[in-house]
Coordinates of C-alpha atoms and ligand atoms in Angstrom, one line a residue:
Chain A
M1 CA 6.1 -36.0 0.7
N2 CA 6.0 -31.9 -0.2
R3 CA 8.8 -30.3 0.4
V4 CA 8.7 -28.4 3.7
I5 CA 8.2 -24.8 3.7
V6 CA 7.9 -24.0 7.3
D7 CA 9.7 -26.0 9.5
C8 CA 9.4 -25.0 13.6
E9 CA 11.7 -27.3 16.1
H10 CA 10.6 -27.0 20.1
L11 CA 10.1 -23.4 19.3
S12 CA 9.2 -21.4 23.1
V13 CA 8.2 -17.4 23.0
V14 CA 8.7 -16.1 26.1
L15 CA 7.1 -12.5 26.5
D16 CA 7.2 -10.1 29.4
G17 CA 8.6 -12.8 31.3
S18 CA 5.3 -15.6 30.7
R19 CA 5.5 -18.3 28.4
V20 CA 3.3 -17.9 25.1
L21 CA 4.8 -20.5 23.3
D22 CA 5.9 -23.5 25.1
N23 CA 8.1 -26.5 23.0
L24 CA 6.3 -26.2 20.0
T25 CA 7.3 -28.1 17.0
L26 CA 5.5 -28.3 13.7
Q27 CA 5.8 -28.5 9.6
V28 CA 3.9 -27.0 7.1
C29 CA 4.2 -28.5 3.9
E30 CA 4.1 -26.8 0.0
G31 CA 0.0 -27.4 -0.6
D32 CA -0.6 -27.9 3.2
F33 CA -3.8 -25.5 4.5
L34 CA -3.5 -25.1 8.0
G35 CA -6.1 -24.3 10.2
I36 CA -5.2 -22.9 14.0
V37 CA -7.4 -22.6 16.7
G38 CA -7.6 -21.5 19.6
P39 CA -8.6 -19.8 22.9
N40 CA -8.1 -15.8 23.2
G41 CA -4.2 -15.4 24.3
G42 CA -3.5 -18.6 23.1
G43 CA -0.8 -17.8 20.8
K44 CA -2.0 -18.0 17.8
T45 CA -0.9 -14.3 16.6
T46 CA 2.6 -14.7 18.2
L47 CA 2.9 -18.4 15.9
L48 CA 2.7 -16.5 12.9
R49 CA 4.7 -13.3 13.9
V50 CA 7.3 -16.0 14.3
I51 CA 7.2 -17.5 11.3
L52 CA 7.0 -13.6 9.8
G53 CA 10.2 -13.3 11.5
L54 CA 8.6 -9.7 13.2
Q55 CA 9.5 -11.8 17.0
K56 CA 12.1 -13.4 18.0
P57 CA 11.9 -16.8 19.2
S58 CA 13.1 -17.5 22.9
E59 CA 14.0 -20.6 22.5
G60 CA 14.0 -23.6 19.0
T61 CA 14.9 -23.3 15.6
V62 CA 12.3 -21.6 12.8
T63 CA 12.7 -21.7 9.1
V64 CA 11.0 -20.9 6.2
F65 CA 11.9 -21.4 2.7
D66 CA 14.9 -22.9 4.5
K67 CA 15.8 -19.7 5.5
A68 CA 15.5 -17.4 8.7
P69 CA 12.2 -16.1 9.3
G70 CA 11.4 -12.6 7.5
Q71 CA 14.3 -13.7 4.7
S72 CA 11.8 -14.5 2.2
P73 CA 9.3 -11.7 2.0
R74 CA 8.9 -12.4 -1.9
R75 CA 7.2 -15.5 -1.3
T76 CA 5.1 -15.0 1.9
G77 CA 0.9 -13.0 2.1
Y78 CA -0.1 -11.6 5.4
V79 CA -3.3 -10.9 6.8
P80 CA -3.0 -9.1 10.3
Q81 CA -6.0 -9.7 12.3
H82 CA -5.4 -5.9 13.2
L83 CA -4.7 -2.9 11.7
V84 CA -3.1 -0.2 13.6
F85 CA -3.8 3.0 11.5
D86 CA -4.8 6.3 11.7
R87 CA -8.6 6.7 9.9
D88 CA -7.3 10.1 8.8
F89 CA -4.3 8.8 6.0
P90 CA -4.8 9.6 2.8
I91 CA -4.3 6.7 1.5
S92 CA -6.8 4.8 -1.5
V93 CA -7.7 1.3 -1.4
R94 CA -5.9 0.7 -4.2
D95 CA -2.9 1.9 -2.8
M96 CA -2.8 0.6 0.3
V97 CA -3.5 -3.0 -1.8
L98 CA -0.4 -1.6 -4.2
M99 CA 1.6 -2.3 -1.0
G100 CA 1.0 -5.8 -1.5
R101 CA 3.6 -5.6 -4.8
L102 CA 6.3 -3.6 -2.4
S103 CA 8.2 -7.0 -1.7
G104 CA 8.9 -7.9 -5.4
K105 CA 10.1 -4.5 -5.7
K106 CA 14.2 -3.6 -5.8
P107 CA 15.1 -0.4 -4.0
L108 CA 14.7 2.4 -6.2
Q109 CA 12.1 0.5 -8.7
Q110 CA 9.1 2.4 -8.9
Y111 CA 5.5 0.5 -9.5
S112 CA 4.5 -0.2 -12.3
K113 CA 1.5 -1.0 -15.1
S114 CA 1.4 -4.5 -14.3
D115 CA 2.1 -3.9 -10.7
R116 CA -1.3 -1.6 -10.9
E117 CA -3.3 -4.5 -12.8
R118 CA -2.4 -7.1 -10.7
V119 CA -3.8 -5.3 -7.8
D120 CA -7.0 -4.3 -9.5
E121 CA -7.1 -8.5 -10.6
A122 CA -7.0 -8.8 -6.9
L123 CA -9.9 -6.0 -5.6
E124 CA -11.7 -7.8 -8.4
T125 CA -11.4 -11.3 -6.3
V126 CA -12.4 -10.1 -3.1
G127 CA -15.6 -7.5 -4.4
M128 CA -13.6 -4.7 -3.7
S129 CA -13.1 -3.2 -7.1
A130 CA -16.3 -0.6 -6.9
L131 CA -14.8 0.9 -3.8
K132 CA -11.3 0.9 -4.9
S133 CA -10.9 5.0 -4.9
R134 CA -12.6 5.1 -1.3
R135 CA -10.4 6.4 1.4
I136 CA -9.3 3.8 3.5
G137 CA -10.5 5.1 6.5
V138 CA -14.2 5.5 5.9
L139 CA -14.4 1.8 5.2
S140 CA -16.6 -0.9 7.6
G141 CA -14.4 -3.2 9.1
G142 CA -15.3 -6.2 6.7
E143 CA -14.2 -3.7 3.9
L144 CA -11.0 -3.1 5.5
Q145 CA -10.7 -6.7 6.3
R146 CA -11.1 -7.7 2.5
T147 CA -8.4 -4.9 1.6
L148 CA -6.4 -6.4 3.3
I149 CA -6.7 -9.7 1.7
A150 CA -6.7 -8.2 -1.6
R151 CA -2.8 -6.9 -0.2
A152 CA -1.6 -9.8 0.9
L153 CA -3.0 -11.7 -2.5
A154 CA -1.4 -9.2 -4.8
G155 CA 2.0 -10.1 -4.1
D156 CA 1.4 -13.4 -5.4
P157 CA 2.7 -15.6 -2.3
E158 CA 3.4 -18.9 -1.9
L159 CA 2.9 -19.0 1.3
L160 CA -0.1 -16.9 3.2
L161 CA -0.5 -16.2 6.6
L162 CA -4.0 -15.4 7.5
D163 CA -5.1 -14.1 11.0
E164 CA -8.6 -14.2 11.3
P165 CA -9.9 -12.9 8.4
T166 CA -13.0 -13.8 8.5
A167 CA -13.5 -12.2 12.1
S168 CA -15.5 -9.0 10.9
V169 CA -17.1 -9.8 7.3
D170 CA -20.4 -10.7 7.2
P171 CA -22.1 -14.6 6.3
V172 CA -22.1 -13.8 2.3
M173 CA -18.6 -12.6 2.5
K174 CA -17.5 -15.4 4.7
T175 CA -18.5 -18.0 2.2
S176 CA -17.0 -16.5 -0.5
I177 CA -13.4 -16.0 1.5
Y178 CA -13.6 -19.6 2.2
D179 CA -14.8 -20.7 -1.4
L180 CA -11.3 -18.4 -2.6
L181 CA -9.2 -19.9 -0.1
D182 CA -10.4 -23.4 -1.0
R183 CA -9.8 -22.5 -4.9
L184 CA -5.9 -21.3 -3.7
K185 CA -5.1 -23.9 -1.5
K186 CA -4.5 -26.1 -5.2
Q187 CA -1.6 -23.2 -5.6
L188 CA 0.0 -21.9 -2.5
S189 CA 0.1 -23.2 1.2
I190 CA -2.1 -21.6 3.8
V191 CA -1.8 -21.0 7.2
L192 CA -5.6 -19.8 8.7
V193 CA -5.6 -18.4 12.2
T194 CA -9.8 -18.6 12.7
H195 CA -12.6 -19.1 15.7
D196 CA -14.9 -20.8 13.0
I197 CA -14.5 -24.2 13.8
G198 CA -17.2 -25.5 13.1
T199 CA -16.5 -23.8 9.0
I200 CA -12.8 -24.7 9.0
S201 CA -13.0 -28.5 9.3
R202 CA -14.7 -28.7 5.8
H203 CA -11.6 -26.6 4.4
V204 CA -8.4 -27.5 6.2
S205 CA -6.6 -30.4 5.6
R206 CA -4.6 -30.1 9.5
V207 CA -6.0 -28.4 12.2
I208 CA -3.9 -27.4 15.2
C209 CA -5.4 -25.9 18.7
L210 CA -2.9 -23.7 20.5
N211 CA -2.9 -23.0 23.9
C212 CA 1.1 -22.1 25.3
S213 CA 1.5 -26.1 23.7
M214 CA -0.9 -27.4 21.1
V215 CA -2.5 -30.1 20.4
V216 CA -3.1 -31.6 16.6
R217 CA -5.2 -33.3 14.9
E218 CA -5.2 -34.2 11.2
N219 CA -8.8 -33.2 9.6
P220 CA -11.2 -36.5 9.9
L221 CA -13.0 -34.9 7.1
A222 CA -10.4 -35.0 4.7
T223 CA -9.9 -38.8 5.2
P224 CA -12.7 -40.9 4.0
S225 CA -12.3 -43.0 6.9
G226 CA -12.8 -40.3 9.4
S227 CA -16.4 -39.4 7.6
D228 CA -18.1 -41.2 10.5
I229 CA -17.3 -38.9 12.9
Q230 CA -17.7 -35.8 10.7
K231 CA -20.9 -35.2 13.2
S232 CA -18.7 -34.9 16.3
Y233 CA -15.7 -33.1 15.0
P234 CA -16.6 -29.7 16.3
Y235 CA -17.1 -31.1 19.7
D236 CA -13.8 -32.7 19.5
V237 CA -12.5 -29.0 18.9
D238 CA -14.1 -27.9 21.6
L239 CA -12.5 -30.9 23.6
L240 CA -9.2 -29.9 22.6
L241 CA -10.0 -26.3 23.4
H242 CA -10.6 -27.0 27.2
H243 CA -7.2 -29.9 27.1
G244 CA -4.4 -28.4 29.9
G245 CA -6.0 -25.4 30.7
S246 CA -9.6 -23.1 31.3
L247 CA -10.5 -21.4 28.2
S248 CA -10.9 -18.0 29.9
S249 CA -7.3 -17.9 31.7
P250 CA -4.5 -19.5 29.1
E251 CA -1.5 -20.7 31.5
K252 CA 0.8 -17.8 32.3
S253 CA 4.0 -17.9 35.0
Chain B
M1 CA 17.3 46.0 9.7
G2 CA 14.3 46.9 12.6
A3 CA 11.4 48.7 10.9
P4 CA 12.4 50.3 7.6
F5 CA 9.2 50.8 6.2
H6 CA 8.7 54.1 7.2
H7 CA 8.7 56.5 4.5
P8 CA 10.1 59.9 6.5
K9 CA 9.4 62.4 3.7
N10 CA 5.5 62.2 3.0
P11 CA 4.3 60.2 6.0
D12 CA 0.5 60.1 4.0
A13 CA 1.6 58.3 1.6
M14 CA 1.1 54.8 0.3
R15 CA 3.9 52.2 1.4
P16 CA 6.5 51.7 -1.4
E17 CA 5.9 48.4 -3.4
I18 CA 6.7 46.1 -1.7
F19 CA 9.1 44.3 -4.0
A20 CA 10.9 47.5 -4.6
F21 CA 13.7 46.3 -1.6
E22 CA 15.6 43.6 -2.5
F23 CA 15.4 42.0 1.0
M24 CA 11.7 42.1 0.5
R25 CA 12.6 40.1 -2.9
H26 CA 14.9 37.5 -0.3
A27 CA 12.0 36.9 2.1
V28 CA 9.6 36.3 -0.8
A29 CA 12.0 33.6 -1.9
A30 CA 12.7 32.2 1.2
S31 CA 9.1 31.8 2.1
L32 CA 8.8 29.8 -1.1
L33 CA 11.6 27.8 -0.9
A34 CA 11.2 26.9 2.3
S35 CA 7.6 25.9 1.6
V36 CA 8.6 23.3 -0.7
A37 CA 10.6 21.6 1.9
C38 CA 7.7 22.2 5.1
G39 CA 5.6 20.9 2.7
I40 CA 6.8 17.5 1.8
I41 CA 8.3 17.1 5.5
G42 CA 5.7 18.1 7.3
T43 CA 3.3 15.9 5.3
Y44 CA 5.5 12.6 6.7
V45 CA 5.6 14.5 10.4
V46 CA 1.8 15.3 10.1
V47 CA 0.5 11.2 9.3
K48 CA 3.4 9.9 11.2
R49 CA 2.4 11.9 14.4
I50 CA 5.9 12.8 15.0
G51 CA 5.9 16.6 15.5
F52 CA 7.3 16.2 18.7
I53 CA 10.7 15.0 17.6
S54 CA 10.6 17.7 15.3
G55 CA 10.5 19.9 18.2
G56 CA 12.8 17.9 20.2
I57 CA 15.7 17.9 17.4
A58 CA 15.1 22.0 16.8
H59 CA 15.9 22.8 20.6
T60 CA 18.3 19.7 20.5
A61 CA 20.0 21.8 18.0
F62 CA 20.5 24.8 19.9
G63 CA 23.6 22.9 22.0
G64 CA 25.3 22.6 18.2
I65 CA 24.5 26.6 17.6
G66 CA 26.2 27.5 21.1
L67 CA 29.2 24.8 20.1
G68 CA 29.5 26.8 17.2
Y69 CA 29.9 30.3 18.1
Y70 CA 32.0 28.6 21.3
L71 CA 34.6 27.3 18.7
G72 CA 34.0 30.4 16.2
I73 CA 33.3 28.3 13.3
N74 CA 30.0 28.9 11.2
P75 CA 27.3 27.9 13.1
L76 CA 25.6 25.6 10.9
L77 CA 29.0 23.2 11.0
G78 CA 27.7 22.6 14.6
V79 CA 24.5 22.7 14.4
I80 CA 24.3 20.4 11.5
P81 CA 26.1 16.6 13.4
F82 CA 24.6 17.8 16.2
S83 CA 21.0 17.7 15.2
L84 CA 22.0 14.5 13.0
F85 CA 23.2 12.8 15.7
A86 CA 20.1 13.9 18.1
A87 CA 17.4 12.6 15.4
L88 CA 19.7 9.2 15.1
A89 CA 19.9 8.9 19.1
I90 CA 16.2 9.7 19.7
G91 CA 15.2 7.3 16.6
L92 CA 17.2 4.5 18.1
L93 CA 16.5 4.7 21.7
S94 CA 12.7 4.7 21.5
K95 CA 13.2 1.8 18.7
K96 CA 15.5 -0.3 19.8
A97 CA 16.4 0.5 23.4
K98 CA 12.5 0.6 24.2
V99 CA 13.0 3.7 25.7
A100 CA 9.5 5.7 25.5
E101 CA 9.9 8.2 22.7
D102 CA 9.0 10.9 24.7
T103 CA 10.8 10.7 27.4
A104 CA 14.1 10.1 25.3
I105 CA 13.0 13.7 23.4
G106 CA 12.2 15.3 26.4
A107 CA 15.6 14.2 27.6
F108 CA 17.1 15.8 24.0
W109 CA 15.2 18.9 24.4
A110 CA 16.4 20.1 27.5
V111 CA 19.7 18.9 27.4
G112 CA 20.2 20.2 24.2
M113 CA 19.5 23.9 25.0
A114 CA 21.0 23.9 28.2
V115 CA 24.3 23.0 26.8
G116 CA 23.4 25.5 24.5
V117 CA 23.1 28.0 27.2
I118 CA 26.5 26.7 28.5
F119 CA 28.4 27.1 25.7
I120 CA 27.3 31.0 25.0
G121 CA 27.7 31.9 28.1
L122 CA 31.0 30.4 28.1
T123 CA 31.4 32.8 24.6
P124 CA 33.2 35.8 24.9
G125 CA 32.1 38.7 23.2
Y126 CA 28.7 39.1 20.9
A127 CA 26.4 36.0 20.9
P128 CA 22.7 35.5 19.4
N129 CA 20.2 36.3 21.4
L130 CA 17.7 33.5 22.2
F131 CA 14.6 35.4 20.9
S132 CA 16.0 35.4 17.0
Y133 CA 16.8 31.8 16.9
L134 CA 13.7 31.1 18.4
F135 CA 11.8 33.6 16.3
G136 CA 14.4 34.0 13.1
N137 CA 13.9 36.7 10.6
I138 CA 12.9 36.3 7.6
L139 CA 13.4 39.8 6.1
T140 CA 17.3 39.5 7.0
V141 CA 17.7 36.3 4.7
P142 CA 21.2 36.5 3.3
P143 CA 21.4 35.1 -0.8
D144 CA 23.9 32.5 0.1
D145 CA 20.8 30.8 2.7
L146 CA 18.5 31.1 0.1
W147 CA 20.8 28.9 -2.0
L148 CA 21.5 26.0 0.8
I149 CA 17.3 26.1 1.2
F150 CA 17.4 25.8 -2.3
F151 CA 19.8 22.3 -1.9
L152 CA 17.6 21.2 0.7
D153 CA 14.6 21.2 -1.7
V154 CA 16.4 19.5 -3.8
L155 CA 17.9 16.7 -1.8
I156 CA 14.4 16.2 -0.4
V157 CA 12.3 16.1 -3.5
L158 CA 15.2 13.4 -5.1
L159 CA 15.4 11.2 -1.9
V160 CA 11.6 11.3 -1.2
W161 CA 10.9 10.4 -5.0
L162 CA 13.6 7.9 -4.7
F163 CA 12.0 6.2 -2.2
S164 CA 8.4 6.6 -2.2
K165 CA 6.8 3.4 -1.5
E166 CA 9.1 3.0 1.2
F167 CA 8.6 5.9 3.2
L168 CA 4.5 5.7 2.4
A169 CA 4.8 2.0 3.0
I170 CA 6.6 2.5 7.4
S171 CA 4.2 5.7 7.5
V172 CA 0.8 3.5 6.9
D173 CA 1.7 0.4 8.0
E174 CA 5.0 -0.1 9.6
E175 CA 4.2 -4.2 9.9
Y176 CA 3.7 -5.1 7.1
A177 CA 6.7 -2.9 5.7
E178 CA 8.6 -5.2 8.0
V179 CA 7.2 -8.2 6.4
S180 CA 7.8 -7.1 2.7
G181 CA 11.0 -6.7 3.1
V182 CA 11.9 -2.9 4.4
N183 CA 14.4 -2.2 6.3
T184 CA 11.8 0.2 8.5
T185 CA 14.6 1.3 11.3
G186 CA 16.7 2.5 8.3
F187 CA 13.9 4.8 6.4
Y188 CA 12.5 5.8 9.7
L189 CA 16.0 7.1 10.6
L190 CA 16.7 8.6 7.5
L191 CA 12.8 10.4 7.5
L192 CA 14.2 12.0 10.9
C193 CA 17.5 13.0 9.4
L194 CA 15.4 15.0 6.8
I195 CA 13.6 16.3 9.6
A196 CA 16.7 17.6 11.6
L197 CA 17.9 18.6 8.0
T198 CA 15.0 20.9 7.6
V199 CA 14.8 22.5 11.0
V200 CA 17.9 23.4 11.4
I201 CA 18.1 24.8 7.8
L202 CA 15.4 26.9 8.3
V203 CA 15.7 27.2 12.1
R204 CA 18.2 29.9 10.7
V205 CA 16.4 31.8 8.5
V206 CA 12.6 31.5 10.4
G207 CA 13.1 30.8 13.3
I208 CA 12.4 27.3 15.7
V209 CA 8.8 28.7 16.1
M210 CA 8.1 29.1 12.6
V211 CA 9.8 25.8 11.1
I212 CA 7.5 23.8 13.8
A213 CA 4.4 26.1 12.5
L214 CA 5.0 25.6 9.0
L215 CA 5.9 21.6 9.1
T216 CA 2.5 21.1 10.7
I217 CA -0.1 23.3 10.2
P218 CA -0.4 23.1 6.2
A219 CA 0.3 19.4 6.5
A220 CA -2.6 19.1 8.6
I221 CA -4.8 21.4 7.0
A222 CA -4.1 19.2 3.6
R223 CA -4.9 15.9 4.8
T224 CA -8.2 16.6 5.6
F225 CA -8.7 17.3 1.8
S226 CA -6.2 14.5 0.5
R227 CA -6.1 11.1 -0.9
S228 CA -2.9 10.3 -1.2
L229 CA 0.5 11.5 -0.1
P230 CA 1.9 13.2 -2.9
G231 CA -1.5 15.0 -3.2
M232 CA -1.2 16.0 0.2
M233 CA 2.4 16.7 -0.1
A234 CA 1.7 19.5 -3.0
L235 CA -1.6 20.7 -1.1
A236 CA 0.9 21.1 2.0
S237 CA 3.8 23.1 -0.5
L238 CA 0.9 25.3 -1.7
L239 CA -1.0 26.3 1.4
S240 CA 2.3 26.8 3.3
A241 CA 3.5 29.1 0.5
F242 CA 0.2 31.0 0.8
F243 CA 0.2 31.7 4.5
S244 CA 3.5 32.9 4.0
L245 CA 3.2 35.5 1.1
A246 CA -0.1 36.8 3.0
G247 CA 1.7 36.9 6.4
L248 CA 4.7 39.2 4.6
W249 CA 1.8 40.7 3.2
L250 CA 0.3 41.1 5.8
S251 CA 3.0 42.3 8.1
W252 CA 4.0 44.7 5.6
Q253 CA 1.4 46.7 6.1
L254 CA 0.4 46.4 9.6
D255 CA 3.9 47.2 9.7
I256 CA 4.4 44.3 13.0
A257 CA 7.0 41.0 12.9
S258 CA 6.5 39.3 9.9
G259 CA 7.5 35.7 11.0
A260 CA 4.9 35.9 13.8
T261 CA 2.4 37.1 11.5
I262 CA 3.1 34.4 9.1
I263 CA 2.3 31.7 11.9
V264 CA -0.5 33.9 12.9
V265 CA -2.0 33.8 9.4
A266 CA -1.6 29.8 9.0
G267 CA -2.9 28.9 12.7
V268 CA -6.3 31.4 12.2
A269 CA -6.7 29.1 8.9
F270 CA -6.3 25.8 11.0
M271 CA -8.7 27.1 13.0
L272 CA -11.6 27.8 10.3
V273 CA -10.9 24.7 8.6
E274 CA -11.0 22.8 12.0
T275 CA -14.3 24.9 13.0
G276 CA -16.0 24.6 9.3
K277 CA -15.5 20.6 9.7
L278 CA -16.9 20.9 12.9
L279 CA -19.8 22.3 12.7
R280 CA -20.2 20.3 8.9
I281 CA -20.9 17.6 11.2
S282 CA -23.1 18.9 14.0
L283 CA -25.3 19.9 11.1
L284 CA -25.6 16.8 9.8
N285 CA -26.2 15.1 12.8
R286 CA -29.3 17.1 13.6
Ligands
ATP1 N1 4.3 -7.6 22.9 C1 3.9 -8.7 23.9 N2 4.0 -8.6 25.1 C2 3.8 -8.8 25.9 N3 2.8 -10.3 26.2 C3 2.3 -10.0 24.7 C4 3.1 -9.5 23.7 N4 1.9 -10.0 23.0 C5 1.7 -10.8 23.1 N5 1.4 -11.0 24.3 C6 0.7 -12.1 25.0 O1 1.0 -13.9 24.5 C7 -0.3 -14.2 24.9 C8 -0.9 -14.8 23.5 O2 -1.2 -13.4 22.7 P1 -1.4 -13.4 20.8 O3 -1.8 -12.3 20.5 O4 -0.8 -14.7 20.1 O5 -2.8 -14.5 20.9 P2 -4.0 -15.3 20.1 O6 -4.1 -16.3 20.6 O7 -4.0 -14.6 18.9 O8 -5.0 -14.4 20.8 P3 -6.7 -13.9 19.9 O9 -7.5 -15.5 19.6 O10 -7.5 -13.1 21.1 O11 -6.4 -13.4 18.7 C9 -1.3 -13.4 25.0 O12 -1.7 -13.4 26.6 C10 -1.0 -12.2 25.1 O13 -1.5 -11.1 26.3
MG2 MG1 -4.6 -12.9 17.9

C-alpha cells in the first residue's frame, strides 16, 4: 500500500451559507493520478483550495503529507484555474516562473543561479522558452496557462494540483500537456481537475465526479478487465455527472 | 521665507545663481532623497493599486500631528505611531474583518482629520495651518529633516532588497505567495507600514498633496516602460528626481510656489505619456 499523501475525512465546506462540499472522504496516495470532473460550481476548485490550505474546512479533517493543509509548501505545486492579475504588471514570463522556486527558499535567501536554471528547464518543458522575456500581460490565454504549469513544475513538487490546465490551450499543446503528465506521474502524485472527460480516462488511475458530494470511480481503463467497457466509459461519466442533481444547478441550500 | 528671490537693487538683472542659496541646496537634496523613497514605495503602491490607502494613511496622520501639538511634543512623535496604527488597522480590517477596504480607509481618513482639527483647536497659541500641511514647503527643509529622509531611504532600500522576492510575490499573485508559504498578511502589513513611514516623513517636507503625487505619478509612467519591478523602481526614482528638479527650477524662474510646480510638471508629463499611448493605439488601429 502506497503512502497516503492527502487524507480528507468527512470534509464539508460551507460558503456563504451554501454547502459546497458535503461529507467528502477521499485519499490521494503516492503515485496516484486522480482526475476530478464535475459540473460548474460542483466544488472542484474549492476542494483544491482546501488541500492547499487556502480554504478552511467547515467540518471534517484534512491532512496533507501528515500535516495540516498549507504546512508543506515545498512539496506541493499548484496550477490555478484563473490568474487574477494586472495585465500592466511589469514582470517577465521568466520571473513569473521563478516564483515557483519561492517555497524552497528561506526568508532572506535570494534566488540563485541554479534556481534560474531550473526555471529555464521548466520553460523548456512547456515549450515557452522562446517567450521567456515577454511581459506576462501580453501572453495569450494558452501561453499564460503553460507559464503557470511551468511555475508549478519549477518548484519540483511531490504533489501537483492542476485546476483545468488545458482549458484554453490548443489541441497540439493539450496532447503535449497530457504526455507531460504521463511522464510526471511516474515521479509524483497528481490531482487534475478537468472537463476533458473523454481524454482523461486514458491517463488517470482514478476519476471522481464532484457535485457537492461525490461519486468515485476506479478507472476501468487502468485495469485490463475493464477494457471491454472502454467505449461506454465516457457515457458512464456523463451519467455520473447527472447523478443526484441537474447539471445546470448544483444543489444549494 | 515667502518670496526672497527678488533682487531689489537691480530688478532687471538675471536672478541669482540658483545654487547660491543654502535653502535651495537643501531643497534639491530633499527632492533627490524623497525621490528614492517615492520611486521604490510608489512602485508597490501603483502595481498593487493601493494609492487610496496611502491617501487614507496620510490624512489619518493629521490626527497625529494635532496630538503632537496638543501634547507639546515633536509632532513626528505623535504622527509616526498614529500613522503606523492607521496602516495596521486599515490593513487588518480589510484582510481579516472583511470590512470593505475603501470603507475602512474612508472612515480613518475622516476621523483622523477630525481628531487633528479638534486637538489643534484645543492647543493654545500657535498652530500650523492646514495649508502648509497640504502643500508643505520644500524651500524650508531643515538639515535635520534631510537626515531623517536619508535614514528612511536606507531603511526602505534595505527592507525591499531583503524581502524582494516576498514583496514581488504578494504583488503579482497573492494566492500563490500564500501557497508558497509566505506570510502574505504580515508582508502586506509591513508594506503598509513602509508606506506610512514614507508618507509621514515626507508630508512634513513637501506636504500631503506632493507625497501622493510623487508616490503615484512617476511610478505610473515608469510602469509603461518597465519589464521588472526593480527596473520600474529605478525609473520611477529617476523620473521623480527629474520632475522635482525641473519643478524647482521652473518655480525659481517664474517665482511661483515650488511644491505645486513640481506636481504640475509631473502631472503634465503623465498626461503627455498617456496621450502618446492613446495616439499610438489609434494610429495602429487605422
Ligand atoms: N468565496 C466564495 N463565497 C461563496 N461561495 C463561493 C465562494 N467560492 C465558491 N463559491 C461557490 O461554491 C461553489 C463551488 O465553486 P467551485 O469554484 O469550487 O466550483 P468548480 O467545481 O471549480 O466549478 P468550475 O468548473 O466552474 O471551475 C459555487 O457554487 C460557487 O458559487
Ligand atoms: Mg473551478
